[in-house]
């Protein structure tokens, strides 16, 4: 499933997946970075890949990928922490101090993460995975769930903060996957209003 830390719906979906996995859900999940900044680059404009410092989400996305790949046991906490920094605390993910604080709070050596960012290795990974799923599944946003040849953009309206009861999260994710794999003929199902 794809993510960019700037999207509140990505936060919701990823919280559900993380809650379910922490409770022992037997799912094989691949977390795939997707740059919303790059997705909104107009033809003829400079890409995020060429000028990453101008994008407000790419630093955190790179940090998330490094943690996912090199500190996998800490990824769930850092993943939640970066979403929380943006959506709960209203902080700016392009601010290195914000990202460093989240990494440090969860026991990840920030210097190692920023070394990978500064070397270009993290950006190369983000770009490779982003472009691969755009090409293979026509991914255009987050969160996109992918199973086999099928892909679907999903907006789950409720959250699942750390410590939440896992049953609703397991149900929510399994419903999404069941629709994705079991009823691919359903292309769009959207409420005309959102009761709140």
mmCIF file of N, CA, C and O in Angstrom, residues 16-109:
data_model
loop_
_atom_site.group_PDB
_atom_site.id
_atom_site.type_symbol
_atom_site.label_atom_id
_atom_site.label_comp_id
_atom_site.label_asym_id
_atom_site.label_seq_id
_atom_site.Cartn_x
_atom_site.Cartn_y
_atom_site.Cartn_z
ATOM 1 N N UNK A 16 -4.789 1.713 10.517
ATOM 2 C CA UNK A 16 -5.549 0.463 10.578
ATOM 3 C C UNK A 16 -4.652 -0.737 10.300
ATOM 4 O O UNK A 16 -4.707 -1.754 11.010
ATOM 5 N N UNK A 17 -3.828 -0.631 9.283
ATOM 6 C CA UNK A 17 -2.927 -1.744 8.951
ATOM 7 C C UNK A 17 -1.934 -1.984 10.083
ATOM 8 O O UNK A 17 -1.711 -3.131 10.491
ATOM 9 N N UNK A 18 -1.351 -0.919 10.610
ATOM 10 C CA UNK A 18 -0.378 -1.077 11.692
ATOM 11 C C UNK A 18 -1.018 -1.662 12.947
ATOM 12 O O UNK A 18 -0.421 -2.511 13.623
ATOM 13 N N UNK A 19 -2.222 -1.222 13.275
ATOM 14 C CA UNK A 19 -2.934 -1.768 14.439
ATOM 15 C C UNK A 19 -3.187 -3.261 14.260
ATOM 16 O O UNK A 19 -2.960 -4.052 15.171
ATOM 17 N N UNK A 20 -3.640 -3.635 13.078
ATOM 18 C CA UNK A 20 -3.936 -5.043 12.809
ATOM 19 C C UNK A 20 -2.667 -5.892 12.837
ATOM 20 O O UNK A 20 -2.654 -6.984 13.426
ATOM 21 N N UNK A 21 -1.606 -5.401 12.230
ATOM 22 C CA UNK A 21 -0.352 -6.153 12.225
ATOM 23 C C UNK A 21 0.193 -6.321 13.641
ATOM 24 O O UNK A 21 0.677 -7.397 14.005
ATOM 25 N N UNK A 22 0.095 -5.264 14.449
ATOM 26 C CA UNK A 22 0.566 -5.343 15.839
ATOM 27 C C UNK A 22 -0.217 -6.374 16.637
ATOM 28 O O UNK A 22 0.299 -6.959 17.585
ATOM 29 N N UNK A 23 -1.473 -6.600 16.231
ATOM 30 C CA UNK A 23 -2.320 -7.577 16.921
ATOM 31 C C UNK A 23 -2.149 -8.985 16.349
ATOM 32 O O UNK A 23 -2.825 -9.913 16.769
ATOM 33 N N UNK A 24 -1.256 -9.126 15.360
ATOM 34 C CA UNK A 24 -0.971 -10.451 14.826
ATOM 35 C C UNK A 24 -1.663 -10.798 13.528
ATOM 36 O O UNK A 24 -1.663 -11.973 13.136
ATOM 37 N N UNK A 25 -2.258 -9.820 12.850
ATOM 38 C CA UNK A 25 -2.890 -10.114 11.561
ATOM 39 C C UNK A 25 -1.856 -10.766 10.644
ATOM 40 O O UNK A 25 -0.728 -10.283 10.520
ATOM 41 N N UNK A 26 -2.242 -11.841 10.007
ATOM 42 C CA UNK A 26 -1.332 -12.627 9.177
ATOM 43 C C UNK A 26 -1.381 -12.125 7.731
ATOM 44 O O UNK A 26 -1.849 -12.818 6.831
ATOM 45 N N UNK A 27 -0.916 -10.915 7.537
ATOM 46 C CA UNK A 27 -0.926 -10.301 6.212
ATOM 47 C C UNK A 27 0.501 -10.027 5.785
ATOM 48 O O UNK A 27 1.362 -9.708 6.593
ATOM 49 N N UNK A 28 0.719 -10.123 4.501
ATOM 50 C CA UNK A 28 2.000 -9.720 3.933
ATOM 51 C C UNK A 28 1.799 -8.324 3.356
ATOM 52 O O UNK A 28 1.098 -8.154 2.361
ATOM 53 N N UNK A 29 2.388 -7.334 4.000
ATOM 54 C CA UNK A 29 2.182 -5.938 3.608
ATOM 55 C C UNK A 29 3.505 -5.346 3.148
ATOM 56 O O UNK A 29 4.510 -5.450 3.842
ATOM 57 N N UNK A 30 3.466 -4.719 1.995
ATOM 58 C CA UNK A 30 4.614 -3.961 1.497
ATOM 59 C C UNK A 30 4.212 -2.490 1.522
ATOM 60 O O UNK A 30 3.232 -2.095 0.893
ATOM 61 N N UNK A 31 4.968 -1.688 2.255
ATOM 62 C CA UNK A 31 4.705 -0.257 2.349
ATOM 63 C C UNK A 31 5.495 0.439 1.235
ATOM 64 O O UNK A 31 6.724 0.352 1.202
ATOM 65 N N UNK A 32 4.773 1.123 0.336
ATOM 66 C CA UNK A 32 5.379 1.702 -0.860
ATOM 67 C C UNK A 32 5.286 3.226 -0.822
ATOM 68 O O UNK A 32 4.187 3.783 -0.750
ATOM 69 N N UNK A 33 6.426 3.913 -0.900
ATOM 70 C CA UNK A 33 6.395 5.375 -0.908
ATOM 71 C C UNK A 33 5.822 5.892 -2.224
ATOM 72 O O UNK A 33 6.062 5.322 -3.293
ATOM 73 N N UNK A 34 5.050 6.964 -2.121
ATOM 74 C CA UNK A 34 4.482 7.608 -3.303
ATOM 75 C C UNK A 34 4.530 9.110 -3.057
ATOM 76 O O UNK A 34 3.985 9.593 -2.055
ATOM 77 N N UNK A 35 5.178 9.837 -3.921
ATOM 78 C CA UNK A 35 5.324 11.277 -3.742
ATOM 79 C C UNK A 35 4.142 12.026 -4.340
ATOM 80 O O UNK A 35 3.989 12.095 -5.566
ATOM 81 N N UNK A 36 3.309 12.590 -3.468
ATOM 82 C CA UNK A 36 2.205 13.422 -3.954
ATOM 83 C C UNK A 36 2.741 14.651 -4.675
ATOM 84 O O UNK A 36 2.131 15.133 -5.621
ATOM 85 N N UNK A 37 3.894 15.148 -4.237
ATOM 86 C CA UNK A 37 4.503 16.284 -4.927
ATOM 87 C C UNK A 37 4.816 15.951 -6.365
ATOM 88 O O UNK A 37 4.505 16.723 -7.280
ATOM 89 N N UNK A 38 5.422 14.789 -6.593
ATOM 90 C CA UNK A 38 5.744 14.390 -7.965
ATOM 91 C C UNK A 38 4.481 14.124 -8.767
ATOM 92 O O UNK A 38 4.420 14.442 -9.958
ATOM 93 N N UNK A 39 3.465 13.575 -8.128
ATOM 94 C CA UNK A 39 2.209 13.285 -8.834
ATOM 95 C C UNK A 39 1.540 14.558 -9.335
ATOM 96 O O UNK A 39 0.735 14.507 -10.272
ATOM 97 N N UNK A 40 1.852 15.701 -8.728
ATOM 98 C CA UNK A 40 1.230 16.967 -9.121
ATOM 99 C C UNK A 40 2.151 17.878 -9.913
ATOM 100 O O UNK A 40 1.819 19.037 -10.135
ATOM 101 N N UNK A 41 3.290 17.361 -10.364
ATOM 102 C CA UNK A 41 4.176 18.157 -11.215
ATOM 103 C C UNK A 41 3.558 18.228 -12.605
ATOM 104 O O UNK A 41 3.232 17.208 -13.205
ATOM 105 N N UNK A 42 3.361 19.442 -13.083
ATOM 106 C CA UNK A 42 2.796 19.641 -14.421
ATOM 107 C C UNK A 42 3.863 19.358 -15.478
ATOM 108 O O UNK A 42 5.061 19.532 -15.236
ATOM 109 N N UNK A 43 3.411 18.963 -16.652
ATOM 110 C CA UNK A 43 4.340 18.700 -17.753
ATOM 111 C C UNK A 43 5.179 19.949 -18.025
ATOM 112 O O UNK A 43 4.652 21.059 -18.088
ATOM 113 N N UNK A 44 6.471 19.740 -18.142
ATOM 114 C CA UNK A 44 7.380 20.853 -18.386
ATOM 115 C C UNK A 44 7.974 21.463 -17.127
ATOM 116 O O UNK A 44 8.942 22.226 -17.198
ATOM 117 N N UNK A 45 7.388 21.160 -15.971
ATOM 118 C CA UNK A 45 7.937 21.658 -14.710
ATOM 119 C C UNK A 45 9.058 20.737 -14.233
ATOM 120 O O UNK A 45 9.165 19.592 -14.665
ATOM 121 N N UNK A 46 9.878 21.240 -13.328
ATOM 122 C CA UNK A 46 10.974 20.450 -12.773
ATOM 123 C C UNK A 46 10.401 19.403 -11.819
ATOM 124 O O UNK A 46 9.530 19.696 -11.001
ATOM 125 N N UNK A 47 10.916 18.184 -11.922
ATOM 126 C CA UNK A 47 10.405 17.098 -11.082
ATOM 127 C C UNK A 47 10.910 17.223 -9.654
ATOM 128 O O UNK A 47 11.924 17.867 -9.380
ATOM 129 N N UNK A 48 10.191 16.560 -8.757
ATOM 130 C CA UNK A 48 10.617 16.470 -7.363
ATOM 131 C C UNK A 48 11.959 15.747 -7.288
ATOM 132 O O UNK A 48 12.795 16.062 -6.450
ATOM 133 N N UNK A 49 12.167 14.801 -8.182
ATOM 134 C CA UNK A 49 13.417 14.033 -8.177
ATOM 135 C C UNK A 49 14.619 14.943 -8.449
ATOM 136 O O UNK A 49 15.701 14.697 -7.931
ATOM 137 N N UNK A 50 14.405 15.969 -9.257
ATOM 138 C CA UNK A 50 15.502 16.877 -9.598
ATOM 139 C C UNK A 50 15.677 18.008 -8.581
ATOM 140 O O UNK A 50 16.774 18.535 -8.441
ATOM 141 N N UNK A 51 14.605 18.392 -7.910
ATOM 142 C CA UNK A 51 14.665 19.454 -6.903
ATOM 143 C C UNK A 51 13.901 19.049 -5.649
ATOM 144 O O UNK A 51 12.873 19.629 -5.308
ATOM 145 N N UNK A 52 14.392 18.029 -4.937
ATOM 146 C CA UNK A 52 13.661 17.529 -3.769
ATOM 147 C C UNK A 52 13.492 18.564 -2.663
ATOM 148 O O UNK A 52 12.504 18.517 -1.931
ATOM 149 N N UNK A 53 14.409 19.500 -2.539
ATOM 150 C CA UNK A 53 14.322 20.490 -1.455
ATOM 151 C C UNK A 53 13.106 21.394 -1.597
ATOM 152 O O UNK A 53 12.674 22.010 -0.617
ATOM 153 N N UNK A 54 12.512 21.460 -2.774
ATOM 154 C CA UNK A 54 11.344 22.316 -2.988
ATOM 155 C C UNK A 54 10.031 21.627 -2.625
ATOM 156 O O UNK A 54 8.978 22.246 -2.647
ATOM 157 N N UNK A 55 10.090 20.337 -2.303
ATOM 158 C CA UNK A 55 8.878 19.583 -1.987
ATOM 159 C C UNK A 55 8.726 19.470 -0.472
ATOM 160 O O UNK A 55 9.701 19.214 0.240
ATOM 161 N N UNK A 56 7.515 19.625 0.028
ATOM 162 C CA UNK A 56 7.290 19.634 1.480
ATOM 163 C C UNK A 56 7.186 18.250 2.108
ATOM 164 O O UNK A 56 7.164 18.144 3.332
ATOM 165 N N UNK A 57 7.128 17.196 1.323
ATOM 166 C CA UNK A 57 6.951 15.868 1.905
ATOM 167 C C UNK A 57 8.053 14.880 1.626
ATOM 168 O O UNK A 57 8.093 13.804 2.227
ATOM 169 N N UNK A 58 8.960 15.213 0.727
ATOM 170 C CA UNK A 58 9.929 14.215 0.266
ATOM 171 C C UNK A 58 10.970 13.855 1.321
ATOM 172 O O UNK A 58 11.436 12.718 1.371
ATOM 173 N N UNK A 59 11.332 14.772 2.205
ATOM 174 C CA UNK A 59 12.304 14.455 3.257
ATOM 175 C C UNK A 59 11.756 13.360 4.173
ATOM 176 O O UNK A 59 12.430 12.362 4.449
ATOM 177 N N UNK A 60 10.540 13.533 4.648
ATOM 178 C CA UNK A 60 9.929 12.540 5.539
ATOM 179 C C UNK A 60 9.722 11.215 4.817
ATOM 180 O O UNK A 60 9.920 10.141 5.405
ATOM 181 N N UNK A 61 9.354 11.276 3.547
ATOM 182 C CA UNK A 61 9.149 10.056 2.767
ATOM 183 C C UNK A 61 10.467 9.283 2.647
ATOM 184 O O UNK A 61 10.495 8.061 2.825
ATOM 185 N N UNK A 62 11.553 10.003 2.393
ATOM 186 C CA UNK A 62 12.868 9.355 2.324
ATOM 187 C C UNK A 62 13.248 8.753 3.677
ATOM 188 O O UNK A 62 13.747 7.626 3.748
ATOM 189 N N UNK A 63 13.015 9.502 4.756
ATOM 190 C CA UNK A 63 13.328 8.992 6.092
ATOM 191 C C UNK A 63 12.524 7.724 6.370
ATOM 192 O O UNK A 63 13.065 6.736 6.898
ATOM 193 N N UNK A 64 11.251 7.728 6.012
ATOM 194 C CA UNK A 64 10.409 6.551 6.210
ATOM 195 C C UNK A 64 10.938 5.336 5.465
ATOM 196 O O UNK A 64 10.937 4.217 5.996
ATOM 197 N N UNK A 65 11.410 5.544 4.255
ATOM 198 C CA UNK A 65 11.950 4.436 3.468
ATOM 199 C C UNK A 65 13.232 3.886 4.094
ATOM 200 O O UNK A 65 13.431 2.673 4.165
ATOM 201 N N UNK A 66 14.100 4.768 4.557
ATOM 202 C CA UNK A 66 15.328 4.307 5.199
ATOM 203 C C UNK A 66 14.989 3.488 6.442
ATOM 204 O O UNK A 66 15.557 2.407 6.664
ATOM 205 N N UNK A 67 14.068 3.974 7.246
ATOM 206 C CA UNK A 67 13.677 3.230 8.454
ATOM 207 C C UNK A 67 13.042 1.898 8.060
ATOM 208 O O UNK A 67 13.361 0.856 8.640
ATOM 209 N N UNK A 68 12.168 1.912 7.084
ATOM 210 C CA UNK A 68 11.531 0.667 6.611
ATOM 211 C C UNK A 68 12.587 -0.365 6.213
ATOM 212 O O UNK A 68 12.478 -1.542 6.553
ATOM 213 N N UNK A 69 13.628 0.082 5.503
ATOM 214 C CA UNK A 69 14.613 -0.840 4.949
ATOM 215 C C UNK A 69 15.757 -1.193 5.900
ATOM 216 O O UNK A 69 16.322 -2.279 5.804
ATOM 217 N N UNK A 70 16.109 -0.286 6.816
ATOM 218 C CA UNK A 70 17.281 -0.514 7.656
ATOM 219 C C UNK A 70 16.974 -0.688 9.148
ATOM 220 O O UNK A 70 17.819 -1.177 9.895
ATOM 221 N N UNK A 71 15.784 -0.263 9.565
ATOM 222 C CA UNK A 71 15.389 -0.373 10.968
ATOM 223 C C UNK A 71 13.941 -0.869 11.028
ATOM 224 O O UNK A 71 13.083 -0.241 11.646
ATOM 225 N N UNK A 72 13.692 -1.982 10.367
ATOM 226 C CA UNK A 72 12.330 -2.476 10.161
ATOM 227 C C UNK A 72 11.540 -2.636 11.456
ATOM 228 O O UNK A 72 10.334 -2.389 11.479
ATOM 229 N N UNK A 73 12.210 -3.019 12.533
ATOM 230 C CA UNK A 73 11.503 -3.218 13.794
ATOM 231 C C UNK A 73 10.971 -1.892 14.358
ATOM 232 O O UNK A 73 10.021 -1.882 15.136
ATOM 233 N N UNK A 74 11.552 -0.786 13.944
ATOM 234 C CA UNK A 74 11.123 0.518 14.440
ATOM 235 C C UNK A 74 10.207 1.248 13.445
ATOM 236 O O UNK A 74 9.680 2.314 13.750
ATOM 237 N N UNK A 75 10.050 0.652 12.272
ATOM 238 C CA UNK A 75 9.244 1.312 11.240
ATOM 239 C C UNK A 75 7.821 1.615 11.689
ATOM 240 O O UNK A 75 7.345 2.740 11.485
ATOM 241 N N UNK A 76 7.085 0.672 12.295
ATOM 242 C CA UNK A 76 5.708 1.003 12.675
ATOM 243 C C UNK A 76 5.612 2.243 13.564
ATOM 244 O O UNK A 76 4.763 3.117 13.336
ATOM 245 N N UNK A 77 6.476 2.362 14.546
ATOM 246 C CA UNK A 77 6.431 3.515 15.458
ATOM 247 C C UNK A 77 6.835 4.804 14.748
ATOM 248 O O UNK A 77 6.200 5.850 14.928
ATOM 249 N N UNK A 78 7.872 4.748 13.941
ATOM 250 C CA UNK A 78 8.307 5.944 13.198
ATOM 251 C C UNK A 78 7.242 6.340 12.184
ATOM 252 O O UNK A 78 6.941 7.527 12.019
ATOM 253 N N UNK A 79 6.658 5.357 11.529
ATOM 254 C CA UNK A 79 5.608 5.606 10.535
ATOM 255 C C UNK A 79 4.442 6.351 11.183
ATOM 256 O O UNK A 79 4.002 7.390 10.691
ATOM 257 N N UNK A 80 3.990 5.841 12.312
ATOM 258 C CA UNK A 80 2.922 6.527 13.056
ATOM 259 C C UNK A 80 3.392 7.917 13.493
ATOM 260 O O UNK A 80 2.635 8.882 13.443
ATOM 261 N N UNK A 81 4.630 7.998 13.950
ATOM 262 C CA UNK A 81 5.156 9.263 14.452
ATOM 263 C C UNK A 81 5.236 10.351 13.396
ATOM 264 O O UNK A 81 4.939 11.519 13.679
ATOM 265 N N UNK A 82 5.617 9.983 12.181
ATOM 266 C CA UNK A 82 5.687 10.989 11.108
ATOM 267 C C UNK A 82 4.292 11.431 10.684
ATOM 268 O O UNK A 82 4.065 12.617 10.421
ATOM 269 N N UNK A 83 3.345 10.493 10.633
ATOM 270 C CA UNK A 83 1.958 10.896 10.356
ATOM 271 C C UNK A 83 1.447 11.822 11.466
ATOM 272 O O UNK A 83 0.798 12.832 11.200
ATOM 273 N N UNK A 84 1.740 11.488 12.719
ATOM 274 C CA UNK A 84 1.276 12.300 13.852
ATOM 275 C C UNK A 84 1.900 13.690 13.832
ATOM 276 O O UNK A 84 1.222 14.685 14.122
ATOM 277 N N UNK A 85 3.185 13.761 13.492
ATOM 278 C CA UNK A 85 3.846 15.070 13.431
ATOM 279 C C UNK A 85 3.110 15.989 12.469
ATOM 280 O O UNK A 85 2.877 17.167 12.759
ATOM 281 N N UNK A 86 2.689 15.453 11.354
ATOM 282 C CA UNK A 86 1.992 16.257 10.350
ATOM 283 C C UNK A 86 0.538 16.536 10.735
ATOM 284 O O UNK A 86 0.076 17.669 10.678
ATOM 285 N N UNK A 87 -0.192 15.508 11.103
ATOM 286 C CA UNK A 87 -1.650 15.641 11.236
ATOM 287 C C UNK A 87 -2.136 15.934 12.647
ATOM 288 O O UNK A 87 -3.179 16.566 12.817
ATOM 289 N N UNK A 88 -1.431 15.476 13.659
ATOM 290 C CA UNK A 88 -1.846 15.746 15.030
ATOM 291 C C UNK A 88 -1.194 17.012 15.576
ATOM 292 O O UNK A 88 -1.813 17.763 16.316
ATOM 293 N N UNK A 89 0.056 17.222 15.202
ATOM 294 C CA UNK A 89 0.800 18.362 15.723
ATOM 295 C C UNK A 89 0.901 19.528 14.737
ATOM 296 O O UNK A 89 1.325 20.615 15.107
ATOM 297 N N UNK A 90 0.527 19.303 13.477
ATOM 298 C CA UNK A 90 0.563 20.360 12.470
ATOM 299 C C UNK A 90 1.970 20.839 12.140
ATOM 300 O O UNK A 90 2.170 21.995 11.769
ATOM 301 N N UNK A 91 2.947 19.944 12.263
ATOM 302 C CA UNK A 91 4.331 20.322 12.008
ATOM 303 C C UNK A 91 4.680 20.167 10.530
ATOM 304 O O UNK A 91 3.979 19.495 9.779
ATOM 305 N N UNK A 92 5.779 20.768 10.149
ATOM 306 C CA UNK A 92 6.216 20.771 8.747
ATOM 307 C C UNK A 92 7.234 19.661 8.515
ATOM 308 O O UNK A 92 8.317 19.674 9.097
ATOM 309 N N UNK A 93 6.883 18.731 7.635
ATOM 310 C CA UNK A 93 7.735 17.579 7.391
ATOM 311 C C UNK A 93 8.960 17.894 6.548
ATOM 312 O O UNK A 93 9.846 17.055 6.410
ATOM 313 N N UNK A 94 9.030 19.088 5.996
ATOM 314 C CA UNK A 94 10.243 19.485 5.282
ATOM 315 C C UNK A 94 11.301 20.011 6.257
ATOM 316 O O UNK A 94 12.444 20.262 5.884
ATOM 317 N N UNK A 95 10.920 20.156 7.511
ATOM 318 C CA UNK A 95 11.815 20.632 8.555
ATOM 319 C C UNK A 95 12.607 19.444 9.112
ATOM 320 O O UNK A 95 12.053 18.547 9.744
ATOM 321 N N UNK A 96 13.883 19.459 8.886
ATOM 322 C CA UNK A 96 14.757 18.368 9.321
ATOM 323 C C UNK A 96 14.670 18.136 10.830
ATOM 324 O O UNK A 96 14.735 16.995 11.295
ATOM 325 N N UNK A 97 14.495 19.192 11.609
ATOM 326 C CA UNK A 97 14.398 19.065 13.065
ATOM 327 C C UNK A 97 13.172 18.243 13.450
ATOM 328 O O UNK A 97 13.222 17.422 14.372
ATOM 329 N N UNK A 98 12.070 18.438 12.750
ATOM 330 C CA UNK A 98 10.835 17.680 13.020
ATOM 331 C C UNK A 98 11.069 16.198 12.747
ATOM 332 O O UNK A 98 10.730 15.336 13.568
ATOM 333 N N UNK A 99 11.639 15.897 11.599
ATOM 334 C CA UNK A 99 11.889 14.496 11.229
ATOM 335 C C UNK A 99 12.893 13.874 12.196
ATOM 336 O O UNK A 99 12.707 12.749 12.660
ATOM 337 N N UNK A 100 13.947 14.616 12.516
ATOM 338 C CA UNK A 100 14.966 14.115 13.445
ATOM 339 C C UNK A 100 14.353 13.788 14.809
ATOM 340 O O UNK A 100 14.676 12.767 15.421
ATOM 341 N N UNK A 101 13.458 14.631 15.285
ATOM 342 C CA UNK A 101 12.812 14.408 16.584
ATOM 343 C C UNK A 101 12.021 13.096 16.582
ATOM 344 O O UNK A 101 12.099 12.312 17.529
ATOM 345 N N UNK A 102 11.275 12.853 15.518
ATOM 346 C CA UNK A 102 10.497 11.610 15.428
ATOM 347 C C UNK A 102 11.433 10.406 15.408
ATOM 348 O O UNK A 102 11.208 9.415 16.118
ATOM 349 N N UNK A 103 12.479 10.484 14.619
ATOM 350 C CA UNK A 103 13.432 9.371 14.547
ATOM 351 C C UNK A 103 14.037 9.091 15.913
ATOM 352 O O UNK A 103 14.060 7.946 16.387
ATOM 353 N N UNK A 104 14.517 10.137 16.560
ATOM 354 C CA UNK A 104 15.189 10.001 17.853
ATOM 355 C C UNK A 104 14.241 9.458 18.920
ATOM 356 O O UNK A 104 14.618 8.593 19.718
ATOM 357 N N UNK A 105 13.006 9.954 18.932
ATOM 358 C CA UNK A 105 12.019 9.476 19.917
ATOM 359 C C UNK A 105 11.771 7.982 19.816
ATOM 360 O O UNK A 105 11.362 7.345 20.788
ATOM 361 N N UNK A 106 12.007 7.427 18.633
ATOM 362 C CA UNK A 106 11.724 6.009 18.423
ATOM 363 C C UNK A 106 12.998 5.182 18.269
ATOM 364 O O UNK A 106 12.960 4.069 17.732
ATOM 365 N N UNK A 107 14.112 5.738 18.746
ATOM 366 C CA UNK A 107 15.350 4.968 18.812
ATOM 367 C C UNK A 107 16.052 4.723 17.500
ATOM 368 O O UNK A 107 16.835 3.775 17.379
ATOM 369 N N UNK A 108 15.796 5.563 16.509
ATOM 370 C CA UNK A 108 16.464 5.428 15.218
ATOM 371 C C UNK A 108 17.573 6.474 15.134
ATOM 372 O O UNK A 108 17.325 7.657 15.399
ATOM 373 N N UNK A 109 18.795 6.074 14.784
ATOM 374 C CA UNK A 109 19.886 7.037 14.681
ATOM 375 C C UNK A 109 19.666 7.985 13.491
ATOM 376 O O UNK A 109 19.814 7.593 12.336
#
